[in-house]
PDB file of C-alpha atoms in Angstrom:
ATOM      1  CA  UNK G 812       0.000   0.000   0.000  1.00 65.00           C
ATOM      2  CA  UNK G 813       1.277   3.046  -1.125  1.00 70.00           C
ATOM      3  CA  UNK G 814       0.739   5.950   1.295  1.00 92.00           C
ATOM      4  CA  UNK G 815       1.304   9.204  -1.114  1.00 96.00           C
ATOM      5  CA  UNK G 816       1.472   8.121  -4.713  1.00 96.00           C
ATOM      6  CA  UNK G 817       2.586  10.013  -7.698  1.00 96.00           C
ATOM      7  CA  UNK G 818       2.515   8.995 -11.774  1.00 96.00           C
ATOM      8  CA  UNK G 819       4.414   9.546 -13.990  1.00 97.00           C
ATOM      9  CA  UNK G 820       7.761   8.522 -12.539  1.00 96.00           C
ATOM     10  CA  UNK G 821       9.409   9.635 -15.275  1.00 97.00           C
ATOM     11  CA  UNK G 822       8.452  12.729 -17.850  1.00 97.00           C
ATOM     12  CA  UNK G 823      10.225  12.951 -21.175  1.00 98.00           C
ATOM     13  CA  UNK G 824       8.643  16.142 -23.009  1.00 97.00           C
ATOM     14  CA  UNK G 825       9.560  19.010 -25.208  1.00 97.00           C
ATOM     15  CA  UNK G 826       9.824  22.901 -25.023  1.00 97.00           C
ATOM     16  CA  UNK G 827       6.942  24.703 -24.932  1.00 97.00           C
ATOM     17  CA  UNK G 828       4.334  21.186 -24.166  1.00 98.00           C
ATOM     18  CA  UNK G 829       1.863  21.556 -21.416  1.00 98.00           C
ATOM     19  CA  UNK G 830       2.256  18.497 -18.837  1.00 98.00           C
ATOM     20  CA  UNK G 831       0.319  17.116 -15.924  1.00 98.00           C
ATOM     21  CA  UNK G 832       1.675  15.015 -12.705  1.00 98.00           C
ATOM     22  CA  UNK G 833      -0.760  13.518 -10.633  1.00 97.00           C
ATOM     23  CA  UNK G 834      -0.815  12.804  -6.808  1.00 97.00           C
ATOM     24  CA  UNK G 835      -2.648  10.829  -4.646  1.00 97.00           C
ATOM     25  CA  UNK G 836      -2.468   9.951  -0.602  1.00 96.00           C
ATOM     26  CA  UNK G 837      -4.437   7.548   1.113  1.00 95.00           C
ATOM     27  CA  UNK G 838      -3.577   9.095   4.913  1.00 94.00           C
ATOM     28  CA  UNK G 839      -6.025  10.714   5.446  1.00 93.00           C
ATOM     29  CA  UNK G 840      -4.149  13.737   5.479  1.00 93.00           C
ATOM     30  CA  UNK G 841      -5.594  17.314   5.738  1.00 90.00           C
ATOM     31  CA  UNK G 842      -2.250  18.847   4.073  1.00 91.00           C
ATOM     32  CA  UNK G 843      -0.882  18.204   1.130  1.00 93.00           C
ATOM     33  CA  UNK G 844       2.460  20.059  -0.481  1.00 93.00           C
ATOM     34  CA  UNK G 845       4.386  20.193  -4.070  1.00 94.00           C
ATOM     35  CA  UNK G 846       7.903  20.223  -3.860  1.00 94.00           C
ATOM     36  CA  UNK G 847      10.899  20.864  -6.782  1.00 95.00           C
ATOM     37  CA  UNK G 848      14.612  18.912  -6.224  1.00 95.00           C
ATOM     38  CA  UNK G 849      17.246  20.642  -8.600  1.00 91.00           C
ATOM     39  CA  UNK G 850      20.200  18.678  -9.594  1.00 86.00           C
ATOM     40  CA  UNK G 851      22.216  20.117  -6.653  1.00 83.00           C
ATOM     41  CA  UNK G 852      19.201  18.075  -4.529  1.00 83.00           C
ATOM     42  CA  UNK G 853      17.769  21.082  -2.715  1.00 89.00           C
ATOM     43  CA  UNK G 854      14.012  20.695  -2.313  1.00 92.00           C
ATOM     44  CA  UNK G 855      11.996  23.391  -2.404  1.00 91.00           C
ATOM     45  CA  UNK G 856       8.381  23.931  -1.807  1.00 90.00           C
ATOM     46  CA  UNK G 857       6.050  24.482  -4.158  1.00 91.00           C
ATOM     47  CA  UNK G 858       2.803  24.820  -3.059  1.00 88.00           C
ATOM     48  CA  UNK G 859       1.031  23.192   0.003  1.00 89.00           C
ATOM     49  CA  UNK G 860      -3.189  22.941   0.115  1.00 88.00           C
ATOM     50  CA  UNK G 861      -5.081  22.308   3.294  1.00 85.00           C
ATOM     51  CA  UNK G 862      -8.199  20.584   3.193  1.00 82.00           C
ATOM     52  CA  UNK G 863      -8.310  21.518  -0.892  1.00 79.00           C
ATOM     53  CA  UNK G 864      -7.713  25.376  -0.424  1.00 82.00           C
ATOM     54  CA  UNK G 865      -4.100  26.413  -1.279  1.00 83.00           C
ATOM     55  CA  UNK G 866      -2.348  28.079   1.644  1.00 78.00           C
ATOM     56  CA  UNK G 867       1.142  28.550   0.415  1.00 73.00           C
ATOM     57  CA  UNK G 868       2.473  29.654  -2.953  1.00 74.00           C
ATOM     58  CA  UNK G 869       5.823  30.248  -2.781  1.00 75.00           C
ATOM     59  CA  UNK G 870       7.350  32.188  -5.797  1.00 78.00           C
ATOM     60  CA  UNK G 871       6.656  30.285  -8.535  1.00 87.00           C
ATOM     61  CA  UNK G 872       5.862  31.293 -12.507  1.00 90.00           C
ATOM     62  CA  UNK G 873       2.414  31.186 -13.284  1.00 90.00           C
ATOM     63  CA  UNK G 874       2.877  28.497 -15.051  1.00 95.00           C
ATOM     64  CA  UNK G 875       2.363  26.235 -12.707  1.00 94.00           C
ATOM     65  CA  UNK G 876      -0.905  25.195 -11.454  1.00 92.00           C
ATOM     66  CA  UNK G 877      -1.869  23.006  -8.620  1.00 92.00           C
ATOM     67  CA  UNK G 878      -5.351  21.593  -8.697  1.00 92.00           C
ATOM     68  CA  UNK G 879      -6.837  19.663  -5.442  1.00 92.00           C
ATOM     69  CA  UNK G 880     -10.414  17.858  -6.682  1.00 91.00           C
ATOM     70  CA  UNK G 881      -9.932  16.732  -2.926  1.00 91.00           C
ATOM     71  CA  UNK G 882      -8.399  15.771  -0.105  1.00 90.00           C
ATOM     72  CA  UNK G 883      -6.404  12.838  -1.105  1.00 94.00           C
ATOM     73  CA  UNK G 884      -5.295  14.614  -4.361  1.00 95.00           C
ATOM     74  CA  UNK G 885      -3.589  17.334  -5.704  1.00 95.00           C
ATOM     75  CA  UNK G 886      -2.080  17.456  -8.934  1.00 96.00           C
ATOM     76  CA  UNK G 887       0.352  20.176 -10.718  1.00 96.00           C
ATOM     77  CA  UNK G 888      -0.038  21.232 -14.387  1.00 97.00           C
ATOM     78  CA  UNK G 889       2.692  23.191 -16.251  1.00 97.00           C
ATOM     79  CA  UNK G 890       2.356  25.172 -18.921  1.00 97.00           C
ATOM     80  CA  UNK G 891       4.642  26.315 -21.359  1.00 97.00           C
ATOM     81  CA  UNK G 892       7.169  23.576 -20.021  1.00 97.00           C
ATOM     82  CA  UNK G 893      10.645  25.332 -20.176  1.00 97.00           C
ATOM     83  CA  UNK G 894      14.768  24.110 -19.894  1.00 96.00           C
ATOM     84  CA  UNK G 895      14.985  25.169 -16.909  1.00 94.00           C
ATOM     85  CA  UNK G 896      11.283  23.385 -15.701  1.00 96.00           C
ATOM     86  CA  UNK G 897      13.775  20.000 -15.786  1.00 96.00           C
ATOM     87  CA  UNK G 898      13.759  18.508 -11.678  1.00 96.00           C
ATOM     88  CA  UNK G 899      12.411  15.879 -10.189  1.00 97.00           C
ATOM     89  CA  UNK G 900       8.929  17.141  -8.235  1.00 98.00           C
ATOM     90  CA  UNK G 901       8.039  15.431  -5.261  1.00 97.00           C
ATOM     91  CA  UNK G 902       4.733  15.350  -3.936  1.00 97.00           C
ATOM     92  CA  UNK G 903       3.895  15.246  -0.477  1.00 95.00           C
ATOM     93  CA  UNK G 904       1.020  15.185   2.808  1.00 94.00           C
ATOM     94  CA  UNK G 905       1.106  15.881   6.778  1.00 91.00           C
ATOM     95  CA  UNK G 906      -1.698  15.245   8.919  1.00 88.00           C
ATOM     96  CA  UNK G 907      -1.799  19.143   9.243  1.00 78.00           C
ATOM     97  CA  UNK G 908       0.435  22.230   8.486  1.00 74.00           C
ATOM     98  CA  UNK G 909       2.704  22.575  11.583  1.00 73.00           C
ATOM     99  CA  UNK G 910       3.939  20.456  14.137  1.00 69.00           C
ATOM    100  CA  UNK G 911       3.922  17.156  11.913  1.00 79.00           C
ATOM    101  CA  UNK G 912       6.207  15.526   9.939  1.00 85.00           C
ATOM    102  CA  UNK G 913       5.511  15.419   5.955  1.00 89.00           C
ATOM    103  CA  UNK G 914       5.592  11.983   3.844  1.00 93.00           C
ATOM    104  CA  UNK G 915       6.592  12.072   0.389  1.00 95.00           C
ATOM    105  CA  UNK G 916       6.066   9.936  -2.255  1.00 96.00           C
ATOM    106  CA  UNK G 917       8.208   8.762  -4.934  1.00 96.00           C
ATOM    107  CA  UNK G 918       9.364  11.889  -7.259  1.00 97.00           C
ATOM    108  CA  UNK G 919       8.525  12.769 -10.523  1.00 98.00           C
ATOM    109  CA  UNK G 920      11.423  13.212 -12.879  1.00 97.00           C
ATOM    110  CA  UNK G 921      10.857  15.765 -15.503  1.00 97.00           C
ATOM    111  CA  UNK G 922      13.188  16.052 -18.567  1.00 97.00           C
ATOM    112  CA  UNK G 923      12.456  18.985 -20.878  1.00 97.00           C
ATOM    113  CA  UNK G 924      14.279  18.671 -24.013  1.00 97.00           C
TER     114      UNK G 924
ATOM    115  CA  UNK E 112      15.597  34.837   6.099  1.00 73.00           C
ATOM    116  CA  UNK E 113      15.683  31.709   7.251  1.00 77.00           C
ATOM    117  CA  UNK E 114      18.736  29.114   6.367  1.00 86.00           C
ATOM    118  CA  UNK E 115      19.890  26.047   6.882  1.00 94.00           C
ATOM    119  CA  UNK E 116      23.272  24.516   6.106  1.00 95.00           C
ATOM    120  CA  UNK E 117      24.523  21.004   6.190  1.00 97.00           C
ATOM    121  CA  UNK E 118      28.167  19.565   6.633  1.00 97.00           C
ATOM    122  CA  UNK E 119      30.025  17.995   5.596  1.00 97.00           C
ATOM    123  CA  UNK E 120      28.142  17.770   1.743  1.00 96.00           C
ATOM    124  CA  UNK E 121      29.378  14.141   1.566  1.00 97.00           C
ATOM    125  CA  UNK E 122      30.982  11.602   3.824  1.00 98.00           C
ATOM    126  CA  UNK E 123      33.051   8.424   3.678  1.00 98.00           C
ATOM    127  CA  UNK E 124      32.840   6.317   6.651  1.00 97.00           C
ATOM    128  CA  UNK E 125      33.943   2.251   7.221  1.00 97.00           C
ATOM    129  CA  UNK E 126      31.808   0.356   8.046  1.00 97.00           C
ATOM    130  CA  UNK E 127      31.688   0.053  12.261  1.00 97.00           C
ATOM    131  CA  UNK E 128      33.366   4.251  12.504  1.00 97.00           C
ATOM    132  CA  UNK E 129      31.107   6.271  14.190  1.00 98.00           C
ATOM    133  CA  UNK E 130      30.595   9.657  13.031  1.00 98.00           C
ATOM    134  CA  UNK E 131      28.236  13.456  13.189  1.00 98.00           C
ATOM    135  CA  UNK E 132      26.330  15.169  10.495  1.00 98.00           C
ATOM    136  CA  UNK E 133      26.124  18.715  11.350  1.00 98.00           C
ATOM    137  CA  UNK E 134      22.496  21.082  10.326  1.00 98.00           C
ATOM    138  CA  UNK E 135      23.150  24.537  11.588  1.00 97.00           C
ATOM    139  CA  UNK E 136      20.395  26.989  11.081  1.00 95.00           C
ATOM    140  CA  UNK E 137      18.485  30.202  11.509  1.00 91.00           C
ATOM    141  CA  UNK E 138      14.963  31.200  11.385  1.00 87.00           C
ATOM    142  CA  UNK E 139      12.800  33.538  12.753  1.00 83.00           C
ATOM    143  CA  UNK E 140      11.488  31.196  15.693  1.00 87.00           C
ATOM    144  CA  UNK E 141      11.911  27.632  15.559  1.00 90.00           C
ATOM    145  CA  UNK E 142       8.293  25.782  15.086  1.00 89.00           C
ATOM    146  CA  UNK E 143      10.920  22.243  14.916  1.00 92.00           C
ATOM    147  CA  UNK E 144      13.694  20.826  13.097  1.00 95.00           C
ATOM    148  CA  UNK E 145      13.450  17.489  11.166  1.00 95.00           C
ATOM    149  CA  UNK E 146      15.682  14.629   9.876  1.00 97.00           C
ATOM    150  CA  UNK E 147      14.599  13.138   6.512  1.00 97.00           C
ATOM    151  CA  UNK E 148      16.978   9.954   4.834  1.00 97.00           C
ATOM    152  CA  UNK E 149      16.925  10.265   0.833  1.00 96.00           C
ATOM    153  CA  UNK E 150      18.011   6.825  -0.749  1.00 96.00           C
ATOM    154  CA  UNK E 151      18.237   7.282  -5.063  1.00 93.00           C
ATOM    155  CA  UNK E 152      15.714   7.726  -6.843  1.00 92.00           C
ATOM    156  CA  UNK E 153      13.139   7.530  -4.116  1.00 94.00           C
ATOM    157  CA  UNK E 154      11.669  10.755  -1.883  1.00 95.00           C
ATOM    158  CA  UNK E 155      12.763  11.694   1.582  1.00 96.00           C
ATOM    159  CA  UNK E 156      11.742   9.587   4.383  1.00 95.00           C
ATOM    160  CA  UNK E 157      10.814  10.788   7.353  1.00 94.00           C
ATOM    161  CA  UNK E 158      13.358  10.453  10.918  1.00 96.00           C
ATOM    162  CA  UNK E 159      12.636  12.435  13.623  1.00 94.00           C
ATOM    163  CA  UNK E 160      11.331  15.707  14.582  1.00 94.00           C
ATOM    164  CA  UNK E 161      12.823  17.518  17.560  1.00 96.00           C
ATOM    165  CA  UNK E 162      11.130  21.092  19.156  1.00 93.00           C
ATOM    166  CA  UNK E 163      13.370  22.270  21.576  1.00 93.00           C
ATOM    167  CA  UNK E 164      17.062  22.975  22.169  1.00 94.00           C
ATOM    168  CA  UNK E 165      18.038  20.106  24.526  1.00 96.00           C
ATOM    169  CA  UNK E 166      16.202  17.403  22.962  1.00 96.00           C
ATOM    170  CA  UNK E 167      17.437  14.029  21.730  1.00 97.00           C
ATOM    171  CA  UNK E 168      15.690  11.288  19.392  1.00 97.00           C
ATOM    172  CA  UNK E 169      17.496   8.181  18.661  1.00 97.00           C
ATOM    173  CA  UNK E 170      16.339   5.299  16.097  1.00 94.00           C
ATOM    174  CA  UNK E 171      18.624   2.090  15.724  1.00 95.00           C
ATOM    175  CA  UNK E 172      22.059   3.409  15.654  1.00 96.00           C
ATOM    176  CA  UNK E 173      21.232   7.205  14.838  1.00 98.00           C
ATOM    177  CA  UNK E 174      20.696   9.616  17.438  1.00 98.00           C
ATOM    178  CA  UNK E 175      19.574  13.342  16.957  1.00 98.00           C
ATOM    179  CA  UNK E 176      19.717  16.380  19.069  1.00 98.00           C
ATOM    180  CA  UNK E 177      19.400  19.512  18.899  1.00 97.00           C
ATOM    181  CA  UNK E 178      20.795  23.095  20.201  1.00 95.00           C
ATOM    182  CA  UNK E 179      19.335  26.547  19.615  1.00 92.00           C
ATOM    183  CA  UNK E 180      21.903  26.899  16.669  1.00 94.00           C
ATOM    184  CA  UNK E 181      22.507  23.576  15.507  1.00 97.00           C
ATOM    185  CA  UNK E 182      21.273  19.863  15.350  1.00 98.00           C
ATOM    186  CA  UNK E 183      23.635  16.912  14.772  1.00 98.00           C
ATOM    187  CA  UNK E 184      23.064  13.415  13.643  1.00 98.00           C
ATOM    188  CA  UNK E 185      24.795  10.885  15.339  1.00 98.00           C
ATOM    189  CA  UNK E 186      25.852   7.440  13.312  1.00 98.00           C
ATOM    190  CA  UNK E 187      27.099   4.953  15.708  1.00 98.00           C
ATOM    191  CA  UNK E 188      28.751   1.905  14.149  1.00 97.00           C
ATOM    192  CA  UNK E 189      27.005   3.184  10.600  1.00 97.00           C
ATOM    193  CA  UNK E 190      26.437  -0.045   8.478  1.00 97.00           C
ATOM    194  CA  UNK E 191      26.833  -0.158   4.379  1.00 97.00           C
ATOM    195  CA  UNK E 192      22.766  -0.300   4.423  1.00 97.00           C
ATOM    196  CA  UNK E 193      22.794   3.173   6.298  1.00 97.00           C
ATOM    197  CA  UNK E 194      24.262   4.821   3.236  1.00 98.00           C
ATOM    198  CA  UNK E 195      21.842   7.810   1.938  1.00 97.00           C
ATOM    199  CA  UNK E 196      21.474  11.363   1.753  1.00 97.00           C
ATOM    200  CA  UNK E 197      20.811  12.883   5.086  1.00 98.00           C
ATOM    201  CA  UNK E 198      18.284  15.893   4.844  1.00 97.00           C
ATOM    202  CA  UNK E 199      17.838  17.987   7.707  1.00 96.00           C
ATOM    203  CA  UNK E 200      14.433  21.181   7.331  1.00 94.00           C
ATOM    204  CA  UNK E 201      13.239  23.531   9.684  1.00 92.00           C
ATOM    205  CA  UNK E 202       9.784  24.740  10.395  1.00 89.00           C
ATOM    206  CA  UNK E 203       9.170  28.843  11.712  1.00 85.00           C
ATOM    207  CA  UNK E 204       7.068  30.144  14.280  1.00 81.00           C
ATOM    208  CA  UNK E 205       6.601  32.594  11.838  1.00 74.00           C
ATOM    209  CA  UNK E 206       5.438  33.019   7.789  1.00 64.00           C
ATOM    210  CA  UNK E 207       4.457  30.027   5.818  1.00 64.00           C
ATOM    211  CA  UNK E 208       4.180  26.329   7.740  1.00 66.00           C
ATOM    212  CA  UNK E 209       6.552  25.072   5.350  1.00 75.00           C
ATOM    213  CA  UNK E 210       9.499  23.261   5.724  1.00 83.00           C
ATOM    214  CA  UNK E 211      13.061  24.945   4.615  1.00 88.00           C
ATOM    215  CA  UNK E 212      15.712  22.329   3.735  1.00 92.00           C
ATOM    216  CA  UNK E 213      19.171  21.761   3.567  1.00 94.00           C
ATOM    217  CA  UNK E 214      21.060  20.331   0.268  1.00 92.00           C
ATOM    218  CA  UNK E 215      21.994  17.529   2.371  1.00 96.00           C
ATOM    219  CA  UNK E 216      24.930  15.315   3.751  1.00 97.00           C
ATOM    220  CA  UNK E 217      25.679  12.369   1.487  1.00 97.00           C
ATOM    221  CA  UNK E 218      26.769   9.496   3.666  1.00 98.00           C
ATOM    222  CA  UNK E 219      28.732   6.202   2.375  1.00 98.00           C
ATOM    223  CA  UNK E 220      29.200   2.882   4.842  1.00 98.00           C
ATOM    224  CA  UNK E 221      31.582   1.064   3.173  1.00 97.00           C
ATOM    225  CA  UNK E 222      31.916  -2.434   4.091  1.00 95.00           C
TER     226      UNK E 222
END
């Protein structure tokens, strides 16, 4: 049983495509976060959405888009996919926004080429 | 704004040689401090989570602990299987609930 789940594992695309990675935790988790690893492996958050509203949006182009249809999910859609869009995206949920630890699932590794 | 640095960036140990990771930091408040192992190709797994300077966690052979500057994680008699990158985040009192990470300590057991 996977506990935060995240498809596709890998992401081979081109310049300028629009792309979707999907997540999914079966927690029960109120929070839920998006997070970007460079190649020097710093993570980064994203985004993070409580119970579906978003509550953090740290400064990221506007071509990024985080949709939460509900609790257990909250995917990220990129537009205009870019060089410099190439990380590996990790996906993850707490049982709330402070005082908890976060789980993360598996990464998403996006080439653009 | 608030940092966090790890050292050393990578280290070599034998296999039975005890050793520290070092996570200094500052923030604006600290809300807590975690420990997350990162193994390749997979996302970080949570270790512990320590709240105030004074405190101490230990798991198997790691211990952490934590001052109001700095947190260190302990390997005693580290095995090959204990070889990861060790990721160390903070949490503020303050701004956005996030957590703040370090680029990590990449440890290596050999046998």
């Amino acid at each position: 049983d996977t506990a935060v789940s995240q498809t596709p594992k890998y992401l081979v695309t081109q310049m300028g495509n629009d792309k979707s990675i999907k997540c999914e935790q079966n927690l029960g988790h109120d929070t839920m976060y998006w997070y970007k690893q460079d190649s020097k492996k710093f993570l980064k958050i994203m985004f993070s959405y409580n119970n579906k509203e978003l509550i953090i949006n740290e400064t990221v182009p506007n071509r990024f888009s985080p949709k939460s249809p509900d609790k257990a999910h909250l995917n990220l859609h990129i537009n205009s996919l870019e060089l410099g869009d190439s990380a590996v995206y990790f996906c993850a949920s707490s049982p709330r926004t402070v005082n908890t630890e976060a789980f993360f699932g598996q990464g998403t590794r996006l080439t653009v080429v | 704004e608030d940092q966090v640095t790890q050292s050393p960036e990578a280290l070599r140990l034998q296999e039975g040689e005890s050793s520290s990771l070092n996570c200094s930091y500052t923030v604006s408040g600290l809300r807590g401090l975690f420990w997350y192992r990162q193994d390749p190709g997979k996302g970080p797994e949570f270790l512990f989570t320590l709240y105030s300077a004074g405190e101490e966690k230990e798991k198997e052979r790691l211990k952490a602990t934590l001052t109001k500057k700095e947190s260190f994680l302990h390997i005693t008699a580290p095995k090959p299987e204990d070889s990861a990158t060790y990721l160390c985040a903070v949490q503020a009192l303050t701004g956005a609930n996030n957590l703040f990470f370090g680029t990590g300590t990449r440890l290596t057991v050999i046998p």
